[in-house]
Amino acid sequence: MSKSTLDDAVAPVERHPWLAWWRQRPNLIRIISVTAFLLWWEYVGRGMNPLFMSYPTAIFKAGWAMTASGELPAALVASMVPFSIGLVLSIVGGIALGILLGQFWLLEYMLDPFLNALYVIPRVALIPLIVLWAGLELTGKVVIVTLVAIFPVIVNTYSGIKDVRGSLMEIGKAYGATEFQNFTKIILPAAVPYIMAGVRLSVGLAIIGIIVAEFFTAMTGLGGIIVVYANNFATAKLFVPIIVIGVLGIALSQIVAAIERNLSRWRVSERDRF
Amino acid sequence: MLKIDRVSKSFNVRPTGKKSAPAPGRMTVLDDINFEVGEGEFVSLLGASGCGKTTLLRIVAGLIRPDLGDVSLADSRIEAPRKDMCMVFQNFGLLPWRSVMDNVAFPLELDGVSRPEREEVAGHYIGIVGLKGFERHYPHELSGGMQQRVGIARALTRKPLVLLMDEPFGALDAQTREALQDDFMQIWKELKTTIVFVTHAIDEAIVLSDRIVVFSARPGRVERIMPSVVAQDRLARDVRARPDFALQVHEIRSLLRQQGNAA
C-alpha cells in the first residue's frame, strides 16, 4: 500500500479550497511564521535597552565578528571535544551496561539500587564532587556529560532486551540456535529500535551536560562564552552561542533521527499496517 | 518412524481470578497418548482448542518435556529441538527485520553455512513456494498467505525428516487457506517429507492427511485414529465436493460434538 493513498484516506476534506492550498505547504507556513517573528523581534528589540535585550541584525553582526576573530570557532571546538567523548562513552557504555543488566540477573539485582539512586539524584548536585575527583579540565567535563547522558541508553537497552517477545525467542529455540546466536540474531536486532530511541534522548542530554559542565568547571567553550558575556551585559554576543547550540542540537537530532528511521524501518512500517 | 509412546503432560494452573479460567491446581492436558507416524506419512492432529494438540506438537519438537512417556524419531529419543525436524508456526514466526531471503536462509545461517551457499538453497525453496522475485521484500510488505509461504520455505531449507506444522493456515482467510493447502500438497508430492500437522479444521485435516488423530479435550486423549477417505485422490483433484468427503466431515463433527456434550 502506498503512503499517499493512506494519507488521502485519512486527511479530512477542507471546506475551503484556500485552506486546502495552505495545508499542502507546511514549509511555506513555517518560513512565514519565523520571518514574522524575526521582524517583530527586530522592531521591538531596537526600542529596548541594549543591556537587557538585543535584536536579530545586531546578533548577526556580533556573530560575524566573533567568527572572524576566531573566538566562536575556537569555543565550538573546545565544547565539541568533551561533548563527543562523553557522548560516545554514554552510547557505548550505556549499551554495554544495558545488555549486561538485561542478560544477567545477578548483575541486575546487584547494580540496580545504585543506578536507581544515581538516577533520582539530580546529576548537577554531583558536580562539586566530580570537580573534586576529576578536576576542572577535560576529564571533569567528560565525566559530567557522561553521567548526564548515559541513563536513557542504559534504561532503553535494558527494556529493549527484556521486552523481546516470547514468540520471537521460540523461533531461535525451535531451530536450535545457540545462546550466543539467540542473542546476536534475535534479541539484539529486536532491541535496536529501543536502543536508538535511547540514543536520541542521550544526544539532547549530552548538549545540556556540556553547557552545564562549562558553567561549573573551567569556563571554556560555548558555555564559557555565555557566562562571560552575560557578566559583561554584552547581550548581542550572549545570544550568539545560544543560537549556535540550538542549530547544533537540531542538526544532531536530525542525524540521529535519520539513522533511527533507517535501522527501525521494519518497525515503523509494522506500525503503519492496518 | 516417529513414535509417541505413553506421553502425558500436566501444567500448574495458578488462580487468576477470572471466572472463565480453569480451576487452580494441576491440570492434565495430555493423558497417555500413543501413536506412530510412518515415514513419508502425513498425519493430522485434530481437536477442539484446549485439547493439548499444540502441546503435543511442542513435545514432539523438543521444546518442552513430557511428564511421562517418550517421543522418539528413528529409535532415538527426542530431548531437545533437532535439526532434522523443522517447525512451521501458526503466526508465521518470521523475523520482521530480515528480508524474505534472510528469513528463509536463517536455519542454514545458524548451521554456519556460507552466505553464497545458503542463499542458493534458500533461493531454490523460495522458488518452490512461489515467491520468486520477493527475495528482498520484508515480512510487513507481504500478505499473510505469502508470509506463511516464507515460513514453509524456511522449514524446508534443512531438508528435514519431519515437518511439524502448528495450525499453519489457521490465521488465514478461507480462500487464501484453500489456495495454500492446494499449493502445499503439490510441494509435498515432490518432497514426500513426513508431516505432523496440527489443526482444528475438520475439512483441512481430511483434504491434507493420510491419517487423522482425533483428540478429545480436557484431558487430551486420542479419541480415534482414522484414515482420510480421500487420501488416494487428494493429490490429483479437488476432493472437497465428493460425497464421502462430506460424510467424513459429518462423522468427525459428531465425534467432536459428543465430547462437547459430555464435558
Coordinates of C-alpha atoms in Angstrom, one line a residue:
Chain A
M1 CA 0.0 0.0 0.0
S2 CA 1.4 3.4 -0.9
K3 CA 1.8 6.1 1.6
S4 CA -0.1 8.7 -0.4
T5 CA -3.4 6.8 -0.7
L6 CA -3.3 6.3 3.0
D7 CA -2.9 10.0 3.7
D8 CA -5.6 10.8 1.3
A9 CA -8.0 8.5 3.1
V10 CA -7.1 9.9 6.5
A11 CA -6.9 13.7 5.7
P12 CA -10.2 15.4 6.4
V13 CA -11.8 17.2 3.5
E14 CA -11.3 21.0 3.9
R15 CA -14.4 23.1 3.5
H16 CA -12.5 26.0 1.8
P17 CA -10.2 25.4 -1.2
W18 CA -7.7 28.1 0.0
L19 CA -7.3 26.2 3.4
A20 CA -6.5 23.0 1.4
W21 CA -3.9 25.0 -0.6
W22 CA -2.1 26.1 2.6
R23 CA -2.4 22.7 4.1
Q24 CA -0.3 21.2 1.3
R25 CA 2.5 23.8 2.0
P26 CA 3.7 23.4 5.7
N27 CA 7.2 24.7 4.9
L28 CA 5.9 27.9 3.5
I29 CA 3.8 28.5 6.6
R30 CA 6.9 27.7 8.8
I31 CA 9.0 30.2 6.8
I32 CA 6.4 33.0 7.1
S33 CA 5.9 32.3 10.8
V34 CA 9.7 32.5 11.6
T35 CA 10.2 35.6 9.3
A36 CA 7.3 37.4 11.0
F37 CA 8.7 36.6 14.4
L38 CA 12.2 37.9 13.4
L39 CA 10.7 41.1 12.0
W40 CA 8.7 41.7 15.2
W41 CA 11.8 41.0 17.3
E42 CA 13.9 43.4 15.3
Y43 CA 11.2 46.1 15.6
V44 CA 10.6 45.7 19.4
G45 CA 14.3 44.9 20.2
R46 CA 15.6 48.2 18.7
G47 CA 13.3 50.1 21.1
M48 CA 14.7 48.3 24.2
N49 CA 17.7 48.8 26.5
P50 CA 20.6 47.0 24.8
L51 CA 21.8 45.9 28.2
F52 CA 18.8 43.6 28.5
M53 CA 17.7 42.8 25.0
S54 CA 19.2 42.6 21.6
Y55 CA 17.7 42.2 18.1
P56 CA 18.4 39.9 15.1
T57 CA 20.7 42.1 13.0
A58 CA 22.8 43.1 16.0
I59 CA 23.2 39.4 16.9
F60 CA 24.1 38.5 13.4
K61 CA 26.7 41.3 13.3
A62 CA 28.1 40.1 16.6
G63 CA 28.2 36.5 15.4
W64 CA 30.0 37.6 12.2
A65 CA 32.7 39.5 14.3
M66 CA 33.1 36.6 16.7
T67 CA 33.6 34.2 13.8
A68 CA 36.1 36.4 12.0
S69 CA 38.1 36.9 15.2
G70 CA 38.3 33.1 15.6
E71 CA 36.7 33.3 19.0
L72 CA 33.5 31.4 18.1
P73 CA 35.2 28.5 16.1
A74 CA 37.7 28.0 19.0
A75 CA 34.8 27.9 21.5
L76 CA 32.9 25.4 19.4
V77 CA 35.9 23.1 19.1
A78 CA 36.6 23.4 22.9
S79 CA 33.0 22.3 23.6
M80 CA 32.8 19.6 20.9
V81 CA 35.8 17.6 22.3
P82 CA 34.5 16.8 25.7
F83 CA 30.9 16.6 24.3
S84 CA 31.9 14.0 21.7
I85 CA 34.0 11.9 24.1
G86 CA 31.2 12.0 26.7
L87 CA 28.5 11.1 24.1
V88 CA 30.5 8.2 22.7
L89 CA 31.1 6.9 26.3
S90 CA 27.4 7.2 27.0
I91 CA 26.3 5.3 23.9
V92 CA 29.0 2.6 24.0
G93 CA 28.9 2.2 27.8
G94 CA 25.2 2.6 28.1
I95 CA 24.5 -0.2 25.5
A96 CA 27.1 -2.4 27.2
L97 CA 25.7 -1.9 30.7
G98 CA 22.1 -2.3 29.4
I99 CA 23.0 -5.6 27.8
L100 CA 24.7 -6.9 30.9
L101 CA 21.8 -5.9 33.1
G102 CA 19.3 -7.4 30.7
Q103 CA 21.1 -10.7 30.3
F104 CA 22.5 -11.5 33.7
W105 CA 20.0 -11.3 36.6
L106 CA 22.8 -11.4 39.3
L107 CA 24.3 -8.2 37.9
E108 CA 20.9 -6.7 37.5
Y109 CA 20.0 -7.2 41.2
M110 CA 23.5 -6.1 42.3
L111 CA 23.6 -2.9 40.3
D112 CA 20.1 -1.6 40.1
P113 CA 20.0 0.0 43.6
F114 CA 23.0 2.1 42.6
L115 CA 21.6 3.0 39.2
N116 CA 18.2 4.0 40.7
A117 CA 19.9 6.1 43.3
L118 CA 22.1 7.9 40.7
Y119 CA 19.0 8.3 38.5
V120 CA 16.9 10.1 41.1
I121 CA 19.8 12.4 42.4
P122 CA 20.0 15.4 40.0
R123 CA 23.4 15.0 38.4
V124 CA 24.0 18.7 38.8
A125 CA 24.2 18.0 42.6
L126 CA 27.2 15.8 42.0
I127 CA 29.2 18.4 40.0
P128 CA 31.2 19.7 43.0
L129 CA 32.2 16.1 43.8
I130 CA 33.1 15.4 40.2
V131 CA 35.2 18.5 40.1
L132 CA 36.9 17.4 43.3
W133 CA 37.7 14.0 41.9
A134 CA 38.2 14.6 38.2
G135 CA 39.3 18.2 38.1
L136 CA 38.1 21.3 36.2
E137 CA 39.5 20.3 32.8
L138 CA 38.7 17.8 30.1
T139 CA 38.3 14.7 32.4
G140 CA 35.8 16.5 34.7
K141 CA 33.7 17.7 31.7
V142 CA 33.7 14.3 30.1
V143 CA 32.5 12.7 33.4
I144 CA 29.7 15.3 33.8
V145 CA 28.5 14.8 30.1
T146 CA 28.6 11.0 30.5
L147 CA 26.7 11.0 33.8
V148 CA 24.0 13.2 32.4
A149 CA 23.6 11.4 29.1
I150 CA 24.2 7.7 29.8
F151 CA 20.9 6.8 31.6
P152 CA 18.4 6.8 28.8
V153 CA 20.8 4.5 26.8
I154 CA 21.1 2.0 29.7
V155 CA 17.4 2.0 30.5
N156 CA 16.2 1.7 26.9
T157 CA 18.8 -1.0 26.0
Y158 CA 17.7 -2.9 29.1
S159 CA 14.0 -2.7 28.4
G160 CA 14.5 -3.4 24.7
I161 CA 16.2 -6.7 25.7
K162 CA 13.7 -7.6 28.4
D163 CA 10.7 -6.9 26.1
V164 CA 11.7 -9.3 23.2
R165 CA 8.5 -11.2 22.5
G166 CA 8.4 -14.9 23.6
S167 CA 7.2 -15.8 20.1
L168 CA 10.4 -14.4 18.6
M169 CA 12.5 -16.3 21.1
E170 CA 10.7 -19.5 20.2
I171 CA 11.9 -19.3 16.6
G172 CA 15.5 -19.5 17.7
K173 CA 14.8 -22.3 20.1
A174 CA 12.8 -24.4 17.6
Y175 CA 15.6 -24.0 15.0
G176 CA 18.3 -24.9 17.6
A177 CA 20.1 -21.6 17.9
T178 CA 22.9 -21.5 20.5
E179 CA 22.7 -19.0 23.4
F180 CA 25.1 -16.7 21.5
Q181 CA 23.2 -16.9 18.2
N182 CA 19.9 -16.3 20.1
F183 CA 21.4 -13.1 21.4
T184 CA 23.1 -11.7 18.3
K185 CA 20.4 -12.8 15.8
I186 CA 17.2 -12.3 17.7
I187 CA 17.5 -10.4 21.0
L188 CA 19.8 -7.6 19.8
P189 CA 18.1 -6.8 16.5
A190 CA 14.7 -6.8 18.2
A191 CA 16.1 -4.3 20.7
V192 CA 17.6 -1.9 18.1
P193 CA 14.6 0.4 17.9
Y194 CA 14.6 0.8 21.7
I195 CA 18.3 1.4 21.8
M196 CA 18.1 4.1 19.1
A197 CA 15.3 5.9 21.0
G198 CA 17.6 5.9 24.0
V199 CA 20.5 7.3 21.9
R200 CA 18.3 10.1 20.6
L201 CA 17.4 11.2 24.1
S202 CA 21.0 10.9 25.1
V203 CA 22.2 13.4 22.4
G204 CA 19.8 16.0 23.8
L205 CA 21.0 15.4 27.3
A206 CA 24.7 15.5 26.3
I207 CA 24.2 19.0 25.0
I208 CA 22.7 20.1 28.3
G209 CA 25.6 18.2 30.0
I210 CA 28.4 20.0 28.2
I211 CA 26.9 23.5 28.7
V212 CA 26.3 22.9 32.4
A213 CA 29.8 21.4 32.7
E214 CA 31.3 24.6 31.2
F215 CA 29.3 26.8 33.6
F216 CA 30.5 25.0 36.6
T217 CA 34.1 23.9 35.7
A218 CA 36.8 25.8 33.8
M219 CA 34.8 28.3 31.8
T220 CA 35.7 27.3 28.2
G221 CA 33.7 26.7 25.1
L222 CA 30.2 27.9 24.2
G223 CA 29.1 27.7 27.9
G224 CA 32.1 29.7 28.9
I225 CA 31.3 32.5 26.4
I226 CA 27.7 32.7 27.6
V227 CA 28.8 33.3 31.2
V228 CA 31.5 35.8 30.2
Y229 CA 29.2 38.0 28.0
A230 CA 26.3 37.7 30.4
N231 CA 28.5 39.1 33.2
N232 CA 29.5 41.9 30.8
F233 CA 26.0 42.7 29.7
A234 CA 27.1 42.1 26.1
T235 CA 23.7 40.9 25.2
A236 CA 24.1 40.6 21.4
K237 CA 27.2 38.5 21.8
L238 CA 25.4 36.4 24.5
F239 CA 22.8 35.4 22.0
V240 CA 25.4 34.0 19.5
P241 CA 26.4 30.9 21.4
I242 CA 22.8 30.2 22.4
I243 CA 21.8 30.2 18.7
V244 CA 24.8 28.0 17.8
I245 CA 23.8 25.5 20.4
G246 CA 20.3 25.5 19.1
V247 CA 21.4 24.9 15.5
L248 CA 23.8 22.2 16.7
G249 CA 21.0 20.5 18.6
I250 CA 18.7 20.5 15.7
A251 CA 21.4 19.1 13.3
L252 CA 22.4 16.3 15.7
S253 CA 18.9 15.2 16.4
Q254 CA 18.1 15.2 12.7
I255 CA 21.1 13.0 12.0
V256 CA 20.2 10.5 14.8
A257 CA 16.5 10.5 13.8
A258 CA 17.6 9.6 10.2
I259 CA 19.8 6.7 11.5
E260 CA 17.0 5.6 13.7
R261 CA 14.5 5.6 10.9
N262 CA 16.9 3.6 8.8
L263 CA 17.5 0.9 11.4
S264 CA 13.9 0.7 12.6
R265 CA 12.3 0.7 9.2
W266 CA 10.7 -2.7 9.7
R267 CA 9.1 -1.5 12.9
V268 CA 7.8 1.8 11.6
S269 CA 6.1 0.1 8.8
E270 CA 4.7 -2.6 11.1
R271 CA 3.1 0.3 13.0
D272 CA 1.6 1.7 9.8
R273 CA -0.2 -1.5 8.9
F274 CA -3.8 -1.8 9.5
Chain B
M1 CA 9.5 -43.7 12.2
L2 CA 8.1 -41.1 14.7
K3 CA 6.8 -42.9 17.8
I4 CA 4.8 -41.2 20.5
D5 CA 4.8 -43.6 23.5
R6 CA 2.6 -43.1 26.5
V7 CA 3.1 -39.3 26.6
S8 CA 1.4 -37.4 29.5
K9 CA 1.7 -33.8 30.5
S10 CA 0.1 -31.6 33.1
F11 CA 0.5 -27.9 33.9
N12 CA 0.1 -25.9 37.1
V13 CA -2.8 -23.6 36.9
R14 CA -2.5 -20.6 39.1
P15 CA -5.6 -18.8 40.4
T16 CA -6.2 -15.8 38.1
G17 CA -9.5 -14.5 39.5
K18 CA -11.1 -14.8 36.1
K19 CA -14.3 -16.8 36.0
S20 CA -13.6 -18.4 32.7
A21 CA -10.2 -19.7 33.8
P22 CA -9.9 -23.4 34.8
A23 CA -9.9 -24.2 38.5
P24 CA -6.4 -23.7 40.1
G25 CA -4.4 -26.8 40.7
R26 CA -2.9 -29.4 38.5
M27 CA -4.5 -29.6 35.0
T28 CA -3.8 -32.7 32.8
V29 CA -3.5 -31.6 29.2
L30 CA -2.3 -34.8 27.7
D31 CA -3.2 -38.2 29.1
D32 CA -1.4 -41.3 27.8
I33 CA -1.0 -40.5 24.1
N34 CA 0.2 -43.4 21.9
F35 CA 0.5 -43.4 18.1
E36 CA 3.1 -43.8 15.4
V37 CA 3.8 -41.8 12.2
G38 CA 5.3 -43.8 9.3
E39 CA 8.0 -42.5 7.0
G40 CA 6.5 -40.1 4.4
E41 CA 3.2 -40.1 6.1
F42 CA 1.0 -37.0 6.6
V43 CA -0.7 -37.2 10.0
S44 CA -3.1 -34.5 11.3
L45 CA -3.8 -33.9 15.0
L46 CA -7.4 -32.7 15.1
G47 CA -9.3 -31.4 18.1
A48 CA -11.1 -28.5 19.7
S49 CA -8.9 -25.8 21.2
G50 CA -7.6 -26.7 24.6
C51 CA -7.3 -30.4 23.7
G52 CA -3.5 -30.4 24.0
K53 CA -2.7 -30.9 20.3
T54 CA -0.3 -27.9 20.2
T55 CA 1.3 -29.0 23.5
L56 CA 1.9 -32.5 21.9
L57 CA 3.5 -30.9 18.9
R58 CA 5.8 -28.8 21.1
I59 CA 6.8 -32.0 22.9
V60 CA 7.5 -33.7 19.6
A61 CA 9.6 -30.7 18.6
G62 CA 11.6 -31.0 21.8
L63 CA 10.6 -27.5 23.0
I64 CA 9.0 -28.9 26.2
R65 CA 9.5 -32.3 28.0
P66 CA 6.6 -34.6 28.8
D67 CA 6.0 -35.6 32.4
L68 CA 5.7 -39.3 31.4
G69 CA 6.5 -41.2 28.3
D70 CA 8.8 -40.6 25.3
V71 CA 8.8 -39.4 21.8
S72 CA 11.4 -41.0 19.6
L73 CA 12.5 -40.4 16.0
A74 CA 14.0 -43.5 14.3
D75 CA 14.5 -45.0 17.7
S76 CA 16.4 -42.1 19.2
R77 CA 14.7 -40.2 22.0
I78 CA 13.8 -36.6 21.4
E79 CA 15.1 -34.4 24.3
A80 CA 15.8 -31.1 22.6
P81 CA 15.0 -29.5 19.3
R82 CA 16.6 -31.5 16.5
K83 CA 17.8 -30.0 13.2
D84 CA 16.1 -32.7 11.2
M85 CA 12.7 -31.7 12.5
C86 CA 11.6 -28.2 11.4
M87 CA 8.6 -26.2 12.6
V88 CA 6.1 -24.0 10.8
F89 CA 4.4 -21.6 13.2
Q90 CA 0.7 -20.6 13.4
N91 CA 1.6 -16.9 13.3
F92 CA 4.3 -17.4 10.7
G93 CA 7.2 -16.8 13.1
L94 CA 9.2 -14.6 10.8
L95 CA 11.9 -12.2 12.0
P96 CA 10.5 -8.8 10.9
W97 CA 13.9 -7.1 10.4
R98 CA 15.0 -9.8 7.9
S99 CA 14.2 -9.9 4.2
V100 CA 12.4 -13.0 2.7
M101 CA 15.8 -14.3 1.7
D102 CA 17.4 -13.8 5.1
N103 CA 14.4 -15.3 6.9
V104 CA 14.5 -18.4 4.7
A105 CA 18.2 -18.8 5.0
F106 CA 18.0 -18.4 8.8
P107 CA 18.3 -22.1 9.7
L108 CA 21.3 -22.6 7.4
E109 CA 22.9 -19.4 8.9
L110 CA 22.6 -21.0 12.3
D111 CA 24.3 -24.1 10.9
G112 CA 27.2 -22.0 9.8
V113 CA 26.6 -22.4 6.0
S114 CA 28.4 -19.8 4.0
R115 CA 26.4 -16.9 2.5
P116 CA 26.5 -17.9 -1.2
E117 CA 25.7 -21.5 -0.4
R118 CA 22.8 -20.8 1.9
E119 CA 21.4 -18.2 -0.5
E120 CA 21.4 -20.7 -3.3
V121 CA 19.5 -23.2 -1.2
A122 CA 17.1 -20.6 0.2
G123 CA 16.5 -19.2 -3.3
H124 CA 15.6 -22.7 -4.5
Y125 CA 12.9 -23.1 -1.8
I126 CA 11.7 -19.5 -2.3
G127 CA 11.0 -20.6 -5.9
I128 CA 9.3 -23.8 -4.8
V129 CA 6.8 -21.9 -2.6
G130 CA 6.1 -19.5 -5.4
L131 CA 7.8 -16.3 -4.1
K132 CA 10.5 -15.8 -6.8
G133 CA 11.0 -12.1 -7.1
F134 CA 10.2 -11.3 -3.5
E135 CA 13.6 -12.2 -2.1
R136 CA 14.4 -8.6 -1.0
H137 CA 10.9 -7.9 0.5
Y138 CA 10.3 -7.7 4.2
P139 CA 7.6 -9.6 6.0
H140 CA 5.5 -6.5 6.6
E141 CA 5.3 -6.0 2.9
L142 CA 3.7 -9.4 2.3
S143 CA 0.2 -10.7 2.8
G144 CA -0.5 -13.3 5.4
G145 CA -0.5 -16.1 2.8
M146 CA 2.8 -15.0 1.4
Q147 CA 4.3 -14.8 4.9
Q148 CA 3.4 -18.4 5.6
R149 CA 4.9 -19.4 2.3
V150 CA 8.1 -17.9 3.7
G151 CA 7.6 -19.9 6.9
I152 CA 7.3 -23.1 4.9
A153 CA 10.3 -22.4 2.7
R154 CA 12.4 -21.7 5.8
A155 CA 11.3 -25.1 7.3
L156 CA 12.3 -26.9 4.1
T157 CA 15.9 -25.5 3.8
R158 CA 17.3 -28.0 6.2
K159 CA 15.7 -30.9 4.2
P160 CA 14.1 -32.1 7.4
L161 CA 13.0 -35.7 8.0
V162 CA 9.9 -34.4 9.7
L163 CA 8.0 -31.2 9.2
L164 CA 6.0 -30.0 12.3
M165 CA 3.2 -27.6 11.4
D166 CA 1.2 -25.8 14.1
E167 CA -2.1 -24.7 12.6
P168 CA -0.1 -23.1 9.8
F169 CA -3.1 -21.9 7.8
G170 CA -5.3 -21.1 10.9
A171 CA -4.5 -17.3 10.7
L172 CA -5.6 -17.0 7.0
D173 CA -8.9 -16.2 5.4
A174 CA -10.8 -19.1 3.8
Q175 CA -9.8 -18.5 0.2
T176 CA -6.1 -18.0 0.9
R177 CA -6.2 -21.1 3.1
E178 CA -7.5 -23.3 0.3
A179 CA -5.0 -21.9 -2.2
L180 CA -2.2 -22.5 0.2
Q181 CA -3.5 -26.0 1.1
D182 CA -3.5 -27.0 -2.6
D183 CA -0.1 -25.5 -3.3
F184 CA 1.3 -27.1 -0.2
M185 CA 0.0 -30.5 -1.4
Q186 CA 1.9 -30.0 -4.7
I187 CA 5.1 -29.2 -2.8
W188 CA 4.6 -32.3 -0.5
K189 CA 4.0 -34.5 -3.6
E190 CA 7.5 -33.7 -4.7
L191 CA 9.3 -33.8 -1.3
K192 CA 7.3 -36.6 0.5
T193 CA 8.5 -35.4 3.9
T194 CA 6.9 -36.9 7.0
I195 CA 4.4 -34.4 8.3
V196 CA 2.7 -33.9 11.7
F197 CA 0.1 -31.2 11.2
V198 CA -2.0 -29.6 14.0
T199 CA -5.4 -28.2 13.0
H200 CA -8.9 -27.6 14.4
A201 CA -10.4 -27.5 10.9
I202 CA -12.0 -30.9 10.0
D203 CA -12.1 -30.3 6.3
E204 CA -8.4 -29.3 6.3
A205 CA -7.4 -32.5 8.1
I206 CA -9.3 -34.7 5.6
V207 CA -8.1 -32.9 2.5
L208 CA -4.4 -33.0 3.5
S209 CA -3.7 -36.1 5.5
D210 CA -3.2 -39.8 5.2
R211 CA -4.4 -40.3 8.7
I212 CA -6.3 -38.2 11.3
V213 CA -5.7 -38.4 15.0
V214 CA -8.9 -37.1 16.6
F215 CA -8.4 -35.7 20.2
S216 CA -10.9 -35.4 23.0
A217 CA -10.5 -32.4 25.2
R218 CA -9.5 -31.9 28.9
P219 CA -7.7 -34.1 29.5
G220 CA -6.4 -34.5 25.9
R221 CA -6.8 -38.2 24.8
V222 CA -6.7 -39.9 21.5
E223 CA -10.3 -40.4 20.7
R224 CA -9.9 -42.2 17.4
I225 CA -7.4 -42.6 14.6
M226 CA -8.9 -42.8 11.1
P227 CA -7.6 -42.7 7.6
S228 CA -8.8 -39.9 5.3
V229 CA -11.4 -41.3 2.9
V230 CA -9.9 -39.1 0.1
A231 CA -6.3 -39.9 0.8
Q232 CA -5.8 -41.7 -2.5
D233 CA -7.2 -38.9 -4.7
R234 CA -6.2 -35.7 -2.8
L235 CA -3.1 -35.0 -4.9
A236 CA -4.9 -35.5 -8.2
R237 CA -8.0 -33.3 -8.0
D238 CA -10.1 -31.2 -5.7
V239 CA -11.9 -33.6 -3.4
R240 CA -13.9 -31.2 -1.4
A241 CA -17.1 -31.8 -3.4
R242 CA -17.1 -35.6 -3.0
P243 CA -19.9 -37.2 -1.1
D244 CA -17.7 -39.4 1.0
F245 CA -15.7 -36.3 2.0
A246 CA -18.8 -34.7 3.3
L247 CA -19.7 -37.9 5.1
Q248 CA -16.4 -38.0 6.9
V249 CA -16.6 -34.3 7.8
H250 CA -20.0 -35.1 9.3
E251 CA -18.7 -38.2 11.1
I252 CA -15.8 -36.3 12.8
R253 CA -18.0 -33.4 13.6
S254 CA -20.4 -35.6 15.5
L255 CA -17.5 -37.3 17.2
L256 CA -16.2 -33.9 18.4
R257 CA -19.7 -32.8 19.4
Q258 CA -20.3 -35.8 21.6
Q259 CA -17.3 -34.9 23.7
G260 CA -18.5 -31.3 23.9
N261 CA -21.8 -32.6 25.4
A262 CA -20.0 -35.0 27.7
A263 CA -17.8 -32.2 29.1

